[in-house]
Amino acid sequence: MKQSSKVKNGDTQVLPAHLRLGAQGEDVALDMLSNAGFILLDRNWRHGRLELDLVFRDGDTTVFVEVKTRKHTALGEPAQALTRAKRRALCRAASAWLAAHNAWDSPCRFDVVCIKHMGNDFYPEHYRHAFSYEPPMDSCHAPWQPW
């Protein structure tokens, strides 16, 4: 299943402000992790209603990266948006990605990049191993993956 990006041809101007901010945050995270030696495998990968912001290779590990960007903290810190339900959805999305790419043998982890946007500046923080796989996802999946 070919996946598409939310942003077509780099045109973020047609998006609502909150989606533009999210796309800018993903750009910041992509640049930061690429500069750290991570290799991008997918961006905005979708499977039905499930989505992964960024998927990287870090050495031999597949890294599923959730990006949380906030303009101000009135809505809370970026990391607070990573609820238990969101973590479970990310686990389901990661399983779908692994199945679609026949990559079940790859060690995996979940990282989060929290970004604060103040003025014209973005302040990213990268959290490796931000959370663990939370079995059971459903009755069809065994918790064998070393997350």
CSV table of C-alpha atoms in Angstrom, one decimal:
chain,number,residue,atom,x,y,z
A,1,MET,CA,0.0,0.0,0.0
A,2,LYS,CA,1.6,3.3,-1.1
A,3,GLN,CA,1.5,5.9,1.5
A,4,SER,CA,1.2,9.6,1.0
A,5,SER,CA,2.3,12.6,2.9
A,6,LYS,CA,0.0,15.2,4.3
A,7,VAL,CA,2.0,17.9,2.6
A,8,LYS,CA,2.0,17.6,-1.2
A,9,ASN,CA,4.9,19.2,-3.2
A,10,GLY,CA,6.1,21.1,-0.1
A,11,ASP,CA,2.9,23.3,-0.2
A,12,THR,CA,2.0,23.8,3.5
A,13,GLN,CA,0.1,27.1,2.8
A,14,VAL,CA,-3.2,25.3,2.0
A,15,LEU,CA,-3.2,23.6,5.4
A,16,PRO,CA,-4.9,24.9,8.5
A,17,ALA,CA,-2.5,26.6,11.0
A,18,HIS,CA,-2.3,23.6,13.4
A,19,LEU,CA,-1.5,21.2,10.5
A,20,ARG,CA,1.1,23.7,9.1
A,21,LEU,CA,2.7,23.8,12.6
A,22,GLY,CA,2.7,20.0,12.8
A,23,ALA,CA,4.3,19.7,9.3
A,24,GLN,CA,7.0,22.3,10.3
A,25,GLY,CA,7.6,20.3,13.5
A,26,GLU,CA,8.0,17.1,11.5
A,27,ASP,CA,10.5,18.9,9.3
A,28,VAL,CA,12.5,20.0,12.3
A,29,ALA,CA,12.5,16.5,13.7
A,30,LEU,CA,13.5,15.0,10.4
A,31,ASP,CA,16.4,17.4,10.0
A,32,MET,CA,17.6,16.8,13.6
A,33,LEU,CA,17.4,13.0,13.4
A,34,SER,CA,18.9,12.8,9.9
A,35,ASN,CA,21.8,15.0,11.1
A,36,ALA,CA,22.3,12.5,14.0
A,37,GLY,CA,22.8,9.7,11.4
A,38,PHE,CA,19.3,8.2,11.3
A,39,ILE,CA,18.1,7.1,7.9
A,40,LEU,CA,14.5,8.0,6.9
A,41,LEU,CA,12.4,5.0,5.8
A,42,ASP,CA,8.9,6.6,5.8
A,43,ARG,CA,7.1,9.9,6.6
A,44,ASN,CA,3.4,10.1,7.4
A,45,TRP,CA,2.9,6.4,6.7
A,46,ARG,CA,-0.7,5.5,6.8
A,47,HIS,CA,-2.7,2.3,7.1
A,48,GLY,CA,-6.4,3.0,7.4
A,49,ARG,CA,-6.8,5.4,10.3
A,50,LEU,CA,-3.4,4.6,11.7
A,51,GLU,CA,-0.4,6.9,11.0
A,52,LEU,CA,3.3,7.0,11.8
A,53,ASP,CA,4.9,10.4,11.7
A,54,LEU,CA,8.4,9.3,10.9
A,55,VAL,CA,10.1,5.9,10.6
A,56,PHE,CA,13.9,5.7,10.7
A,57,ARG,CA,16.7,3.2,10.7
A,58,ASP,CA,19.2,3.8,13.5
A,59,GLY,CA,21.9,1.2,13.1
A,60,ASP,CA,20.0,-2.1,12.8
A,61,THR,CA,17.0,-0.7,14.8
A,62,THR,CA,13.7,0.4,13.2
A,63,VAL,CA,12.6,3.6,15.1
A,64,PHE,CA,9.0,4.7,15.1
A,65,VAL,CA,9.1,8.5,15.9
A,66,GLU,CA,6.0,10.4,17.1
A,67,VAL,CA,6.4,14.2,16.7
A,68,LYS,CA,4.5,16.5,19.1
A,69,THR,CA,4.7,20.2,18.4
A,70,ARG,CA,3.2,23.0,20.5
A,71,LYS,CA,3.1,26.7,19.9
A,72,HIS,CA,2.6,27.4,23.6
A,73,THR,CA,2.1,25.4,26.7
A,74,ALA,CA,-1.5,26.5,27.4
A,75,LEU,CA,-2.6,23.0,26.1
A,76,GLY,CA,0.1,21.4,28.2
A,77,GLU,CA,3.6,20.2,27.4
A,78,PRO,CA,4.0,18.3,24.0
A,79,ALA,CA,4.7,15.0,25.8
A,80,GLN,CA,1.4,15.2,27.6
A,81,ALA,CA,-0.4,14.6,24.3
A,82,LEU,CA,1.1,11.0,24.2
A,83,THR,CA,-1.8,9.4,26.0
A,84,ARG,CA,-2.2,5.6,26.6
A,85,ALA,CA,-4.7,5.5,23.7
A,86,LYS,CA,-2.2,7.2,21.4
A,87,ARG,CA,0.6,4.8,22.5
A,88,ARG,CA,-1.7,1.8,21.7
A,89,ALA,CA,-2.5,3.3,18.3
A,90,LEU,CA,1.2,3.8,17.6
A,91,CYS,CA,1.8,0.1,18.5
A,92,ARG,CA,-0.9,-1.0,16.1
A,93,ALA,CA,0.5,1.3,13.4
A,94,ALA,CA,4.0,0.0,14.0
A,95,SER,CA,2.8,-3.6,13.7
A,96,ALA,CA,1.0,-2.7,10.4
A,97,TRP,CA,4.3,-1.1,9.1
A,98,LEU,CA,6.3,-4.1,10.1
A,99,ALA,CA,3.9,-6.4,8.3
A,100,ALA,CA,3.8,-4.3,5.2
A,101,HIS,CA,7.6,-4.2,5.0
A,102,ASN,CA,8.2,-7.8,6.1
A,103,ALA,CA,10.4,-6.4,8.9
A,104,TRP,CA,9.3,-8.4,11.9
A,105,ASP,CA,12.9,-9.5,12.6
A,106,SER,CA,14.1,-6.0,13.1
A,107,PRO,CA,14.7,-4.7,16.6
A,108,CYS,CA,12.4,-1.8,17.2
A,109,ARG,CA,11.8,1.1,19.5
A,110,PHE,CA,9.5,4.1,19.9
A,111,ASP,CA,11.0,7.6,20.2
A,112,VAL,CA,9.2,10.9,20.7
A,113,VAL,CA,10.4,14.3,19.5
A,114,CYS,CA,8.7,17.1,21.5
A,115,ILE,CA,9.0,20.5,19.9
A,116,LYS,CA,8.2,23.9,21.4
A,117,HIS,CA,7.6,26.7,18.9
A,118,MET,CA,8.3,30.1,20.2
A,119,GLY,CA,8.5,33.1,17.9
A,120,ASN,CA,10.3,32.0,14.8
A,121,ASP,CA,12.3,29.3,16.7
A,122,PHE,CA,11.7,25.6,17.2
A,123,TYR,CA,13.1,23.8,20.3
A,124,PRO,CA,13.2,20.1,19.8
A,125,GLU,CA,13.8,17.4,22.5
A,126,HIS,CA,14.4,13.8,21.4
A,127,TYR,CA,13.4,11.0,23.8
A,128,ARG,CA,14.7,7.6,22.9
A,129,HIS,CA,12.7,4.6,24.1
A,130,ALA,CA,9.9,7.0,25.1
A,131,PHE,CA,7.6,4.1,25.8
A,132,SER,CA,7.4,0.4,25.5
A,133,TYR,CA,5.1,-1.9,23.5
A,134,GLU,CA,2.0,-2.5,25.5
A,135,PRO,CA,0.7,-6.0,25.0
A,136,PRO,CA,-1.8,-7.3,24.3
A,137,MET,CA,-2.8,-5.2,21.3
A,138,ASP,CA,-5.5,-7.7,20.4
A,139,SER,CA,-6.1,-11.4,20.4
A,140,CYS,CA,-4.2,-11.9,17.1
A,141,HIS,CA,-0.8,-10.5,18.2
A,142,ALA,CA,1.8,-12.0,20.6
A,143,PRO,CA,4.1,-9.7,22.5
A,144,TRP,CA,7.3,-11.2,21.2
A,145,GLN,CA,8.7,-8.1,19.6
A,146,PRO,CA,11.6,-6.7,21.7
A,147,TRP,CA,10.1,-3.3,22.3
